[in-house]
Amino acid sequence: LLALIFALNTSMAFAAVDVRDASPVLESYGIGIYAEGNSSMDITFEVWGTKTMDRLGAYSLFIEEEILPDTWVLFDMLYFDFDDERYFTEDSVYHIGHYYFNGLPGNRYRATLTAYAELDGVSDTGEVSSPARVCY
C-alpha cells in the first residue's frame, strides 16, 4: 500500500530518486510542493530505507522563490533535529512529513530535500528538488 501511495504521489508533481543500488541505507526519497490557497504552501516529503532503519527522515529543506523568470533566491533554509518526530522516524522503513509556509500569491516556489537514513552506525544522505508551484 505504501509503495502505491509513493507511486501515485510521484506521478502528481512529486520528484523522486531511487538509490537502492547506490546506498546501503537509502532506498528512495521524494518531495513535492503544493499550493493550498490563502498563501499557504505544503511541502510533502517521503524517505524510504532499505530495511527497518535506526533513523530516517528529512535532514534539511531549502525553499527557493522565483523573483524573475528563471531567477531563484533562497526563501528559507531549515535544518531539523533528529529528535523532532515531524521530520524523523526511528525503527521504521518509511517516513512521510510535511512542512507548511506562507508564500506570496503569484510567485513560484520550489524546495530541495536532503534525505537522511541511518542503520547500525552507517548513514547516507541524498538530495532531490521539487517541481516549482505557484502560490495562490
PDB file of C-alpha atoms in Angstrom:
ATOM      1  CA  LEU A   1       0.000   0.000   0.000  1.00  0.00           C
ATOM      2  CA  LEU A   2       2.789   2.451   0.867  1.00  0.00           C
ATOM      3  CA  ALA A   3       4.528   1.727  -2.449  1.00  0.00           C
ATOM      4  CA  LEU A   4       1.264   2.530  -4.264  1.00  0.00           C
ATOM      5  CA  ILE A   5       0.918   5.827  -2.380  1.00  0.00           C
ATOM      6  CA  PHE A   6       4.531   6.707  -3.249  1.00  0.00           C
ATOM      7  CA  ALA A   7       3.958   5.851  -6.909  1.00  0.00           C
ATOM      8  CA  LEU A   8       0.788   7.949  -7.071  1.00  0.00           C
ATOM      9  CA  ASN A   9       2.474  10.924  -5.401  1.00  0.00           C
ATOM     10  CA  THR A  10       5.402  10.626  -7.824  1.00  0.00           C
ATOM     11  CA  SER A  11       3.057  10.980 -10.787  1.00  0.00           C
ATOM     12  CA  MET A  12       1.408  14.065  -9.261  1.00  0.00           C
ATOM     13  CA  ALA A  13       4.299  16.583  -9.467  1.00  0.00           C
ATOM     14  CA  PHE A  14       6.401  14.682  -6.975  1.00  0.00           C
ATOM     15  CA  ALA A  15      10.134  14.467  -7.723  1.00  0.00           C
ATOM     16  CA  ALA A  16      11.641  11.162  -6.585  1.00  0.00           C
ATOM     17  CA  VAL A  17      15.047   9.480  -6.591  1.00  0.00           C
ATOM     18  CA  ASP A  18      15.577   5.711  -6.433  1.00  0.00           C
ATOM     19  CA  VAL A  19      19.009   4.870  -4.971  1.00  0.00           C
ATOM     20  CA  ARG A  20      18.551   1.268  -3.878  1.00  0.00           C
ATOM     21  CA  ASP A  21      21.652   0.108  -5.804  1.00  0.00           C
ATOM     22  CA  ALA A  22      23.815   3.052  -4.707  1.00  0.00           C
ATOM     23  CA  SER A  23      23.175   3.219  -0.964  1.00  0.00           C
ATOM     24  CA  PRO A  24      23.230   0.581   1.766  1.00  0.00           C
ATOM     25  CA  VAL A  25      20.606   2.511   3.789  1.00  0.00           C
ATOM     26  CA  LEU A  26      18.578   4.803   1.463  1.00  0.00           C
ATOM     27  CA  GLU A  27      16.192   3.137  -0.952  1.00  0.00           C
ATOM     28  CA  SER A  28      14.364   6.191  -2.301  1.00  0.00           C
ATOM     29  CA  TYR A  29      13.149   9.657  -1.391  1.00  0.00           C
ATOM     30  CA  GLY A  30      10.917  12.292  -2.918  1.00  0.00           C
ATOM     31  CA  ILE A  31       9.456  15.754  -2.492  1.00  0.00           C
ATOM     32  CA  GLY A  32       6.519  17.781  -3.761  1.00  0.00           C
ATOM     33  CA  ILE A  33       5.256  21.292  -3.097  1.00  0.00           C
ATOM     34  CA  TYR A  34       1.586  22.198  -3.286  1.00  0.00           C
ATOM     35  CA  ALA A  35      -0.399  25.441  -3.092  1.00  0.00           C
ATOM     36  CA  GLU A  36      -3.277  25.178  -0.628  1.00  0.00           C
ATOM     37  CA  GLY A  37      -4.782  28.655  -1.081  1.00  0.00           C
ATOM     38  CA  ASN A  38      -4.722  31.732   1.152  1.00  0.00           C
ATOM     39  CA  SER A  39      -0.917  31.982   0.607  1.00  0.00           C
ATOM     40  CA  SER A  40      -0.351  28.574   2.265  1.00  0.00           C
ATOM     41  CA  MET A  41       2.142  26.137   0.719  1.00  0.00           C
ATOM     42  CA  ASP A  42       2.649  22.482   1.713  1.00  0.00           C
ATOM     43  CA  ILE A  43       5.948  20.695   1.193  1.00  0.00           C
ATOM     44  CA  THR A  44       5.441  16.927   1.353  1.00  0.00           C
ATOM     45  CA  PHE A  45       8.441  14.594   1.529  1.00  0.00           C
ATOM     46  CA  GLU A  46       8.964  10.841   1.777  1.00  0.00           C
ATOM     47  CA  VAL A  47      12.051   8.825   2.679  1.00  0.00           C
ATOM     48  CA  TRP A  48      12.366   5.026   2.317  1.00  0.00           C
ATOM     49  CA  GLY A  49      15.103   2.959   3.960  1.00  0.00           C
ATOM     50  CA  THR A  50      16.457  -0.320   2.622  1.00  0.00           C
ATOM     51  CA  LYS A  51      15.020  -2.068   5.716  1.00  0.00           C
ATOM     52  CA  THR A  52      13.879  -1.039   9.196  1.00  0.00           C
ATOM     53  CA  MET A  53      16.203   1.878   9.940  1.00  0.00           C
ATOM     54  CA  ASP A  54      17.504   3.239  13.231  1.00  0.00           C
ATOM     55  CA  ARG A  55      16.593   6.728  11.965  1.00  0.00           C
ATOM     56  CA  LEU A  56      15.348   8.249   8.718  1.00  0.00           C
ATOM     57  CA  GLY A  57      13.721  11.446   7.551  1.00  0.00           C
ATOM     58  CA  ALA A  58      14.488  14.984   6.391  1.00  0.00           C
ATOM     59  CA  TYR A  59      17.864  16.364   7.373  1.00  0.00           C
ATOM     60  CA  SER A  60      17.125  19.726   5.725  1.00  0.00           C
ATOM     61  CA  LEU A  61      14.824  21.666   3.414  1.00  0.00           C
ATOM     62  CA  PHE A  62      15.866  24.610   1.246  1.00  0.00           C
ATOM     63  CA  ILE A  63      12.964  26.649  -0.106  1.00  0.00           C
ATOM     64  CA  GLU A  64      13.521  28.922  -3.094  1.00  0.00           C
ATOM     65  CA  GLU A  65      11.338  31.679  -4.568  1.00  0.00           C
ATOM     66  CA  GLU A  66      11.390  32.770  -8.204  1.00  0.00           C
ATOM     67  CA  ILE A  67      11.788  36.574  -8.277  1.00  0.00           C
ATOM     68  CA  LEU A  68      12.255  36.920 -12.064  1.00  0.00           C
ATOM     69  CA  PRO A  69      11.797  34.305 -14.794  1.00  0.00           C
ATOM     70  CA  ASP A  70      14.406  31.589 -14.096  1.00  0.00           C
ATOM     71  CA  THR A  71      15.951  33.655 -11.263  1.00  0.00           C
ATOM     72  CA  TRP A  72      15.664  31.850  -7.946  1.00  0.00           C
ATOM     73  CA  VAL A  73      16.641  33.136  -4.485  1.00  0.00           C
ATOM     74  CA  LEU A  74      16.764  31.388  -1.136  1.00  0.00           C
ATOM     75  CA  PHE A  75      13.474  31.926   0.692  1.00  0.00           C
ATOM     76  CA  ASP A  76      14.143  29.754   3.751  1.00  0.00           C
ATOM     77  CA  MET A  77      16.713  27.200   4.934  1.00  0.00           C
ATOM     78  CA  LEU A  78      15.731  24.625   7.565  1.00  0.00           C
ATOM     79  CA  TYR A  79      17.790  22.024   9.407  1.00  0.00           C
ATOM     80  CA  PHE A  80      15.895  19.529  11.540  1.00  0.00           C
ATOM     81  CA  ASP A  81      16.696  17.950  14.892  1.00  0.00           C
ATOM     82  CA  PHE A  82      16.907  14.144  14.953  1.00  0.00           C
ATOM     83  CA  ASP A  83      14.525  14.153  17.940  1.00  0.00           C
ATOM     84  CA  ASP A  84      11.748  16.003  16.073  1.00  0.00           C
ATOM     85  CA  GLU A  85       9.146  13.358  15.186  1.00  0.00           C
ATOM     86  CA  ARG A  86       7.670  15.574  12.463  1.00  0.00           C
ATOM     87  CA  TYR A  87      10.852  15.207  10.420  1.00  0.00           C
ATOM     88  CA  PHE A  88      12.441  11.936  11.607  1.00  0.00           C
ATOM     89  CA  THR A  89      11.246   8.430  12.399  1.00  0.00           C
ATOM     90  CA  GLU A  90      13.063   5.711  14.336  1.00  0.00           C
ATOM     91  CA  ASP A  91      12.733   1.952  13.832  1.00  0.00           C
ATOM     92  CA  SER A  92      10.840   2.258  10.568  1.00  0.00           C
ATOM     93  CA  VAL A  93      11.344   1.608   6.867  1.00  0.00           C
ATOM     94  CA  TYR A  94       9.406   4.727   5.780  1.00  0.00           C
ATOM     95  CA  HIS A  95       8.886   8.335   6.814  1.00  0.00           C
ATOM     96  CA  ILE A  96       6.479  10.926   5.404  1.00  0.00           C
ATOM     97  CA  GLY A  97       6.395  14.517   6.579  1.00  0.00           C
ATOM     98  CA  HIS A  98       5.067  17.970   5.782  1.00  0.00           C
ATOM     99  CA  TYR A  99       6.338  21.487   6.186  1.00  0.00           C
ATOM    100  CA  TYR A 100       3.935  24.399   5.734  1.00  0.00           C
ATOM    101  CA  PHE A 101       4.818  28.006   4.972  1.00  0.00           C
ATOM    102  CA  ASN A 102       3.194  31.156   3.634  1.00  0.00           C
ATOM    103  CA  GLY A 103       4.284  32.439   0.253  1.00  0.00           C
ATOM    104  CA  LEU A 104       3.419  35.439  -1.859  1.00  0.00           C
ATOM    105  CA  PRO A 105       0.433  34.765  -4.166  1.00  0.00           C
ATOM    106  CA  GLY A 106       1.517  34.718  -7.801  1.00  0.00           C
ATOM    107  CA  ASN A 107       5.122  33.742  -7.026  1.00  0.00           C
ATOM    108  CA  ARG A 108       6.575  30.308  -7.729  1.00  0.00           C
ATOM    109  CA  TYR A 109       8.320  28.204  -5.087  1.00  0.00           C
ATOM    110  CA  ARG A 110      10.363  25.025  -5.113  1.00  0.00           C
ATOM    111  CA  ALA A 111      12.055  23.023  -2.362  1.00  0.00           C
ATOM    112  CA  THR A 112      15.105  20.793  -2.053  1.00  0.00           C
ATOM    113  CA  LEU A 113      15.089  17.896   0.399  1.00  0.00           C
ATOM    114  CA  THR A 114      18.196  16.392   1.937  1.00  0.00           C
ATOM    115  CA  ALA A 115      17.005  12.907   2.921  1.00  0.00           C
ATOM    116  CA  TYR A 116      18.775  11.007   5.707  1.00  0.00           C
ATOM    117  CA  ALA A 117      18.911   7.353   6.724  1.00  0.00           C
ATOM    118  CA  GLU A 118      20.964   5.587   9.389  1.00  0.00           C
ATOM    119  CA  LEU A 119      21.368   1.933  10.370  1.00  0.00           C
ATOM    120  CA  ASP A 120      23.968   0.409  12.717  1.00  0.00           C
ATOM    121  CA  GLY A 121      26.228   3.470  12.509  1.00  0.00           C
ATOM    122  CA  VAL A 122      26.087   3.675   8.703  1.00  0.00           C
ATOM    123  CA  SER A 123      24.344   6.772   7.356  1.00  0.00           C
ATOM    124  CA  ASP A 124      23.707   8.340   3.983  1.00  0.00           C
ATOM    125  CA  THR A 125      22.067  11.457   2.567  1.00  0.00           C
ATOM    126  CA  GLY A 126      20.634  12.362  -0.798  1.00  0.00           C
ATOM    127  CA  GLU A 127      19.097  15.441  -2.397  1.00  0.00           C
ATOM    128  CA  VAL A 128      16.097  15.939  -4.628  1.00  0.00           C
ATOM    129  CA  SER A 129      14.264  19.111  -5.704  1.00  0.00           C
ATOM    130  CA  SER A 130      10.531  19.504  -6.203  1.00  0.00           C
ATOM    131  CA  PRO A 131       8.886  20.879  -9.305  1.00  0.00           C
ATOM    132  CA  ALA A 132       8.005  24.575  -8.917  1.00  0.00           C
ATOM    133  CA  ARG A 133       4.474  25.599  -7.895  1.00  0.00           C
ATOM    134  CA  VAL A 134       2.640  28.918  -7.996  1.00  0.00           C
ATOM    135  CA  CYS A 135       1.339  30.184  -4.669  1.00  0.00           C
ATOM    136  CA  TYR A 136      -2.259  31.452  -4.582  1.00  0.00           C
TER     137      TYR A 136
END
